[in-house]
Coordinates of C-alpha atoms and ligand atoms in Angstrom, one line a residue:
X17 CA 49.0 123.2 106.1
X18 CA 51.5 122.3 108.5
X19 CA 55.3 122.9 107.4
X20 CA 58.3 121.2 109.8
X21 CA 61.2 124.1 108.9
X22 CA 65.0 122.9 109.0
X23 CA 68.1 125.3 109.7
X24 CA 71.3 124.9 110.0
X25 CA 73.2 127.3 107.6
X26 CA 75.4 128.8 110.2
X27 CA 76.1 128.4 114.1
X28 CA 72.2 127.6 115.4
X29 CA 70.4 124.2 114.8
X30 CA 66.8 124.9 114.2
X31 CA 63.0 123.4 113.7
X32 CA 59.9 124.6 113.6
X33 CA 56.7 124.1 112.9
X34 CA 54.3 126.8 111.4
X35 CA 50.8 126.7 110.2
X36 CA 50.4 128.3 106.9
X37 CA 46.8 129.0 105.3
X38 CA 45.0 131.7 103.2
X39 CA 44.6 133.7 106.1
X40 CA 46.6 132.0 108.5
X41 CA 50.2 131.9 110.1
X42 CA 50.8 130.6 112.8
X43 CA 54.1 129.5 114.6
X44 CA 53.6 126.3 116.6
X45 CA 56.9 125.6 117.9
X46 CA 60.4 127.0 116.9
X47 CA 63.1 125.4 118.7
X48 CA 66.7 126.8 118.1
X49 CA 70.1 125.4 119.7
X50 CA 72.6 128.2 119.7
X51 CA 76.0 126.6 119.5
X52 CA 77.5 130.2 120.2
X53 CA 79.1 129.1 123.5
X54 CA 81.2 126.3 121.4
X55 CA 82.3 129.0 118.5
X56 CA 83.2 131.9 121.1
X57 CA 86.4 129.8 122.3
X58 CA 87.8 130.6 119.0
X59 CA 86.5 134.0 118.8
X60 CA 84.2 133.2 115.4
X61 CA 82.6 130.1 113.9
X62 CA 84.9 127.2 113.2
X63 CA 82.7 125.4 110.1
X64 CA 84.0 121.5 111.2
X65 CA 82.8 122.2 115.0
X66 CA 79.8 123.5 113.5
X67 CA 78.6 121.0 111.5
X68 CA 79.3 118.5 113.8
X69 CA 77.3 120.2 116.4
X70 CA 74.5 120.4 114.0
X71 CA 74.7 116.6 113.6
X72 CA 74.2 116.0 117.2
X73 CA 71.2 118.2 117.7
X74 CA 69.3 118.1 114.9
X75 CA 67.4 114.8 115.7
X76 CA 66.4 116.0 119.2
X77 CA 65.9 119.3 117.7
X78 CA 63.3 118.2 115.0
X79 CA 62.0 116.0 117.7
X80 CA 61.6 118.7 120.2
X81 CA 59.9 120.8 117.2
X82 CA 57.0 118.6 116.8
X83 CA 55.8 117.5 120.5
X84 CA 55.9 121.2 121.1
X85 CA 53.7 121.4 118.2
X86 CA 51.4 118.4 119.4
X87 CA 52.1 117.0 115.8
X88 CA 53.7 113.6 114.6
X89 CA 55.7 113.9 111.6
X90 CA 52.4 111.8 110.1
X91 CA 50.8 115.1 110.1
X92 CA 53.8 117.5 108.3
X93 CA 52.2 118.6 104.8
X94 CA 55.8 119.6 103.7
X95 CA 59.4 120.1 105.1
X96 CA 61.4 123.1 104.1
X97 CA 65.0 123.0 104.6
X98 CA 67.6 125.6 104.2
X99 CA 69.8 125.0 101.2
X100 CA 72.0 128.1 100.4
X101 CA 74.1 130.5 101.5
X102 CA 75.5 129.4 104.8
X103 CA 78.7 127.2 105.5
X104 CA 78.3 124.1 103.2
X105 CA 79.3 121.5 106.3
X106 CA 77.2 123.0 108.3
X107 CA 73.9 123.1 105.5
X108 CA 74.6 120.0 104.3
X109 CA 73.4 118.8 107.5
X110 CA 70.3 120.0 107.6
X111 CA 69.9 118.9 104.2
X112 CA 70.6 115.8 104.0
X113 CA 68.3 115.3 107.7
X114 CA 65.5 117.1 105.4
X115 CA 66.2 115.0 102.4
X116 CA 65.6 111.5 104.7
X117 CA 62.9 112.4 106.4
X118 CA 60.8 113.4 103.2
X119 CA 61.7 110.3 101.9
X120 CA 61.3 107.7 104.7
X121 CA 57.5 109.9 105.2
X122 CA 56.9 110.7 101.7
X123 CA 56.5 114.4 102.7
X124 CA 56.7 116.6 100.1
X125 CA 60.4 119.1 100.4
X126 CA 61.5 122.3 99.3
X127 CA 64.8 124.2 99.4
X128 CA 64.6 127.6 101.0
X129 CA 67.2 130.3 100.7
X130 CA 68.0 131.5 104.1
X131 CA 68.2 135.5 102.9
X132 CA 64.6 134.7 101.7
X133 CA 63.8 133.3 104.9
X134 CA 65.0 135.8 107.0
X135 CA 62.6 138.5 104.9
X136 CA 59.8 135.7 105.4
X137 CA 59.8 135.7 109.6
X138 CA 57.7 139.4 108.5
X139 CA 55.0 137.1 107.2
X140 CA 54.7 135.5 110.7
X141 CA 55.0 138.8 112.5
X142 CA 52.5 140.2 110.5
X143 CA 50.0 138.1 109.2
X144 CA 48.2 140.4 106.9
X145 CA 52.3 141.3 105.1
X146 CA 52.0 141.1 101.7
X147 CA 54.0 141.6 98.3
X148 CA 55.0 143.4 96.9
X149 CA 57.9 145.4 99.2
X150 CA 61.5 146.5 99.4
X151 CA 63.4 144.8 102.0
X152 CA 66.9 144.9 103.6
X153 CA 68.6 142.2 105.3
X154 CA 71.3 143.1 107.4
X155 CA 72.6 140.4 108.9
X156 CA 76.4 138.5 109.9
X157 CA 76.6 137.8 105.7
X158 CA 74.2 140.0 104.2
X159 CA 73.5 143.9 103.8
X160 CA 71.5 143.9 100.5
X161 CA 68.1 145.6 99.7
X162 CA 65.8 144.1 97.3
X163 CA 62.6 144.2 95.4
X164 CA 60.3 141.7 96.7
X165 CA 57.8 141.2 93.8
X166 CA 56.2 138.5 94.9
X167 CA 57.1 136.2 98.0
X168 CA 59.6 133.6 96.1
X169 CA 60.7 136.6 93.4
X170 CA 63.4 138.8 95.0
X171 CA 65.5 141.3 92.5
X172 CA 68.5 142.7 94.3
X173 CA 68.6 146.5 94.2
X174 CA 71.7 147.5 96.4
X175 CA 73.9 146.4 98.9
X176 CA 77.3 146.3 100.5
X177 CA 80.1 145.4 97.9
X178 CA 82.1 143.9 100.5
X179 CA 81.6 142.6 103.6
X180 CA 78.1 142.8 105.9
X181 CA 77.1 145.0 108.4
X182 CA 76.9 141.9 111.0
X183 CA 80.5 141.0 110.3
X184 CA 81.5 144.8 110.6
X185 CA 79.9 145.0 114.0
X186 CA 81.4 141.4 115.4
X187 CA 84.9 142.7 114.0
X188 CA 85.5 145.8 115.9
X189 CA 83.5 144.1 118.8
X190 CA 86.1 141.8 119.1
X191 CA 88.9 143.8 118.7
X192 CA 87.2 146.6 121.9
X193 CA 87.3 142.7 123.9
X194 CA 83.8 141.6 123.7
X195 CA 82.9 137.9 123.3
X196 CA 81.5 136.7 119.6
X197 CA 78.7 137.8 118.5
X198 CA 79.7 141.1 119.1
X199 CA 76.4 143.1 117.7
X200 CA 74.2 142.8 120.9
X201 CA 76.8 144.0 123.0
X202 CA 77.5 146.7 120.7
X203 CA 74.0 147.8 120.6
X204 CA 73.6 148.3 124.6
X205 CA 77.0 150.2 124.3
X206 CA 76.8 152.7 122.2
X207 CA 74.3 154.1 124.5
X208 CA 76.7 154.9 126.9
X209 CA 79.3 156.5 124.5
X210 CA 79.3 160.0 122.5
X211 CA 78.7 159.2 118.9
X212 CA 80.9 162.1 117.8
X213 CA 83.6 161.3 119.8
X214 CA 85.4 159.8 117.1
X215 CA 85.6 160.6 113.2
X216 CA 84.9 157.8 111.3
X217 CA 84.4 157.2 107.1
X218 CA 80.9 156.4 106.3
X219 CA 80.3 152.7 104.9
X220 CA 77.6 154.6 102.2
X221 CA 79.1 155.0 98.5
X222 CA 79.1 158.0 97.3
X223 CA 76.1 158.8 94.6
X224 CA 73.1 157.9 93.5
X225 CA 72.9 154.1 94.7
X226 CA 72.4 151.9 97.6
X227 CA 75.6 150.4 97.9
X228 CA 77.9 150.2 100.8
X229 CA 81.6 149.4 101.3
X230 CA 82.7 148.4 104.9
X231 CA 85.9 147.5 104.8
X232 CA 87.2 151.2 105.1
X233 CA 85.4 151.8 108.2
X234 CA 86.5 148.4 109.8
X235 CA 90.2 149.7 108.5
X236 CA 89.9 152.9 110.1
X237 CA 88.1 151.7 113.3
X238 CA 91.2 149.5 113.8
X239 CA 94.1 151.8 112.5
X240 CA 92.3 154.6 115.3
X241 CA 92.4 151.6 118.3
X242 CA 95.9 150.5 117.5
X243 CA 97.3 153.5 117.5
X244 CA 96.2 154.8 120.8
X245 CA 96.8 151.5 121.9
X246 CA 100.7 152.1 120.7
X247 CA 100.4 155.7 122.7
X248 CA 100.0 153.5 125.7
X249 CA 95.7 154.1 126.1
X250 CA 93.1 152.1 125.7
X251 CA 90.5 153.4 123.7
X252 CA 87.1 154.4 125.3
X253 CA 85.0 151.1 123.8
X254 CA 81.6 153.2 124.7
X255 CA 82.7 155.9 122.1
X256 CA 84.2 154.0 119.7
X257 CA 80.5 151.6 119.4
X258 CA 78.9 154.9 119.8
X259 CA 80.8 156.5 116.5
X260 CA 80.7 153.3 115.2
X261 CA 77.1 152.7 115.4
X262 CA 76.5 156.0 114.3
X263 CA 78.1 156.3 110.5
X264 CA 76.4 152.3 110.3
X265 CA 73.1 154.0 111.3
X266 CA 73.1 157.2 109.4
X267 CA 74.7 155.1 106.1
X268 CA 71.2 152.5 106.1
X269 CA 68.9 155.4 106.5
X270 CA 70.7 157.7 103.6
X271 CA 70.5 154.3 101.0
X272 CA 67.0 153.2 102.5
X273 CA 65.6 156.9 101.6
X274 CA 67.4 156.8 98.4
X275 CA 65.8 153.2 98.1
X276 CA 62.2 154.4 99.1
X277 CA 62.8 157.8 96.6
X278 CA 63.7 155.4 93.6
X279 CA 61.3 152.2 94.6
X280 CA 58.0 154.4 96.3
X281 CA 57.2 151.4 98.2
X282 CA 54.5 150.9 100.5
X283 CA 56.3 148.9 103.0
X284 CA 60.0 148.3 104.2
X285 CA 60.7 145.0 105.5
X286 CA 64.0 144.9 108.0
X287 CA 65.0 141.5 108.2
X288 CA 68.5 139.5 109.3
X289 CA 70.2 139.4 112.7
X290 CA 71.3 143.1 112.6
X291 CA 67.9 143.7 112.3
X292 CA 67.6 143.6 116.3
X293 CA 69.8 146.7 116.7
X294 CA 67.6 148.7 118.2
X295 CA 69.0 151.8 116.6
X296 CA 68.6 150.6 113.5
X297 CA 65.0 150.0 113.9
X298 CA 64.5 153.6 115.5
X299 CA 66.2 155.1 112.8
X300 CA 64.7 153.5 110.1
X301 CA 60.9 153.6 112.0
X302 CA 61.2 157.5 111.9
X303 CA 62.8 157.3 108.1
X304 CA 59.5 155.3 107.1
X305 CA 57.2 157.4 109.1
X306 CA 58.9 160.9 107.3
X307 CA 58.3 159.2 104.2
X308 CA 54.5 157.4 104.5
X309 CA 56.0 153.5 104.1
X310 CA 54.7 151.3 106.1
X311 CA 57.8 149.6 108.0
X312 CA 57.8 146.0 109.3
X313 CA 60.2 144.5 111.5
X314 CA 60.1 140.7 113.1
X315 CA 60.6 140.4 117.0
X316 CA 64.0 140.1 118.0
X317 CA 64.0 136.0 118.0
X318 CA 62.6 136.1 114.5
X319 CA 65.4 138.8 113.3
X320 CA 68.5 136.0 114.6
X321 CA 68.4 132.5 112.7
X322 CA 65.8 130.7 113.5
X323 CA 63.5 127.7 111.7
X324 CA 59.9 129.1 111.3
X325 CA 61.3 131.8 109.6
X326 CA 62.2 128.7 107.0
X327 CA 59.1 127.2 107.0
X328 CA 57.5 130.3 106.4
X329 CA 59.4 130.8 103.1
X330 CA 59.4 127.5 102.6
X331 CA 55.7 127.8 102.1
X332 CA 55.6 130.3 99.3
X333 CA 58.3 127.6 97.9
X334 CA 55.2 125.0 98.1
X335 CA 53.0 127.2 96.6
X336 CA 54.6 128.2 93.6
X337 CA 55.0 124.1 93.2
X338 CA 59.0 124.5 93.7
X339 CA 59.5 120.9 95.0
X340 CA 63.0 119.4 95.4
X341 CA 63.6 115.6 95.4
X342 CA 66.7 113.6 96.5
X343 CA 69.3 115.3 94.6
X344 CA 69.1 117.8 96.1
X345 CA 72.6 119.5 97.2
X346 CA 73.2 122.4 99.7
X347 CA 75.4 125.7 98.6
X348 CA 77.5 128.2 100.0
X349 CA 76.2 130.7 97.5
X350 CA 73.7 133.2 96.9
X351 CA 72.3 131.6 93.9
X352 CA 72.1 127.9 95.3
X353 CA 74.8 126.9 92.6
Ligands
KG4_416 O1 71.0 136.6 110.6 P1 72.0 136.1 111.6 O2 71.5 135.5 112.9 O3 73.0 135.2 110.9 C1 73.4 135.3 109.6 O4 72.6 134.9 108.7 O5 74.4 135.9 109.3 O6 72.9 137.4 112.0 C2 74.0 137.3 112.9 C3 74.6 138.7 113.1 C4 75.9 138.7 113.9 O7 76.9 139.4 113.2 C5 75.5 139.5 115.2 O8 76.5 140.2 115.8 C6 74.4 140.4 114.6 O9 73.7 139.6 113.7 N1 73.5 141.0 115.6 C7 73.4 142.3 115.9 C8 72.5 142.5 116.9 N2 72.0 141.2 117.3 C9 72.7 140.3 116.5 N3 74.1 143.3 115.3 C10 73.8 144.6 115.8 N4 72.9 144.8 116.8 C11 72.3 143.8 117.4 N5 71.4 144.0 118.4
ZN417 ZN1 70.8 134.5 109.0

């Protein structure tokens, strides 16, 4: 079946189209418009610009989505829109576009969460992914590790207590002058600096769990920048990403092993924007390999926001007969209410 994907939870406009059969998955198109450029004037996303910018694209977007796909929206079995978390403005486009298109074509909808998406873009990577598996999605609003049970049931087994790993990475970024989003940069960086140059608290919490606090490291990253700044020298940005990288590394392997010890899954899933640092995805490969878990990570543009991703999860939504209808309302929380 063909599913037309929606997403607009954040700072990207997005459609796709993915085929989705027993057996088959398939992305036909998956057209995103980053609106990064816009938001990195102000140094973070400003919601109202946001969801404006969401209103202008997502017509050409959806548009765009289907010629690539050689598909009219005649042909579209179902549309799967993100509905929660994200900035409500911003969502609230996307679902409202969603919501009028289903009924104007009498195409069956579905709400999608977007953390459930993100874990879905493995599906599309690879094909023969199935549940159940323990994933973590790291990503600009998440850090959280769960129990996939099947692909619409998720149980929430750790995570970070305050803020995400994504948001951790952007702040510091920031503050070392790089442009919003800060994570990609960061990643290339680190390479270049000497990750025991500087003594950082790790972002694990201490015993048996899989939680993590970042906070104190964002705290002490900043206190240790300000005051050399106040000694009159700037702080070597290459060392700093590299220390910083480094307890953010060495915390998600400890709680992923204590994860895989508790859990014994088969597979990891890494999913979420963060999940394109690449030494996060060299840390954790070896971690799985130690341990005899299969890992799975999406592609780089499936990690970062993105539509199929949507209409993959979206799918599973179908499946399990999970149908929304007109009243539908967008969230800004985890649970959708
Ligand atoms: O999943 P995502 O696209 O949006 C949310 O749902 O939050 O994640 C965006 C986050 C940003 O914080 C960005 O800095 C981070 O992902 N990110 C990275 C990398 N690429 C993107 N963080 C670390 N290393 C990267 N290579
Ligand atoms: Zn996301």
């Amino acid at each position: 079946m063909y599913i037309l994907g929606i997403e607009s939870s954040c700072d990207e406009t997005s459609a796709a189209v993915v085929l989705m059969d027993e057996g088959r998955r398939e992305i036909l198109s998956n057209i995103v418009a980053s609106q990064i450029e816009t938001h990195r004037l102000y140094g973070g996303v400003v919601p109202e610009i946001a969801s404006r910018a969401h209103i202008e694209a997502i017509s050409g977007i959806t548009y765009e989505a289907l010629e690539r796909a050689n598909l009219k929206i005649e042909d579209i079995d179902c549309i799967a829109v993100t509905s929660h978390p994200g900035l409500i403005g911003a969502l609230l486009v996307g679902v409202n576009f969603a919501k009028s298109l289903s009924l104007a074509y009498g195409i069956p909808l579905v709400a999608v969460n977007h953390v459930k998406a993100h874990v879905a873009a493995a599906y599309l990577e690879y094909p023969s992914l199935c549940a159940p598996f323990v994933s973590l999605v790291v990503s600009g609003g998440h850090t959280s590790f769960y129990r996939v049970d099947a692909p619409t049931d998720f149980v929430e087994i750790g995570g970070t207590r305050d803020d995400a790993a994504g948001e951790a990475f952007d702040k510091i970024g920031r503050v070392i002058g790089m442009p919003y989003p800060a994570g990609a940069a960061m990643d290339k960086l680190a390479y270049e600096g000497n990750s025991s140059a500087i003594k950082l608290p790790s972002p694990a919490i201490l015993g048996d769990n899989a939680d993590f606090s970042f906070s104190g490291l964002k705290t002490a990253a900043l206190n240790y920048i300000n005051s050399e700044r106040q000694k009159g020298s700037e702080p070597n940005a290459a060392d700093i990403t590299a220390s910083y990288t480094k307890v953010i590394v060495d915390a998600i392997v400890k709680k992923t092993d204590y994860i895989i010890k508790q859990s014994k899954p088969k597979r990891l899933v890494l999913a979420g924007g963060v999940a394109a640092n690449s030494h996060i995805r060299r840390a954790l490969e070896e971690l799985c390999a130690k341990r005899a878990v299969e890992f799975c990570r999406p592609s780089l543009a499936l990690c970062s926001d993105n539509a199929a991703m949507v209409a993959a999860a979206g799918y599973f939504e179908y499946l399990d007969g999970n149908f929304a209808d007109t009243s539908l309302n967008a969230s800004a929380n985890d649970d959708g209410n």
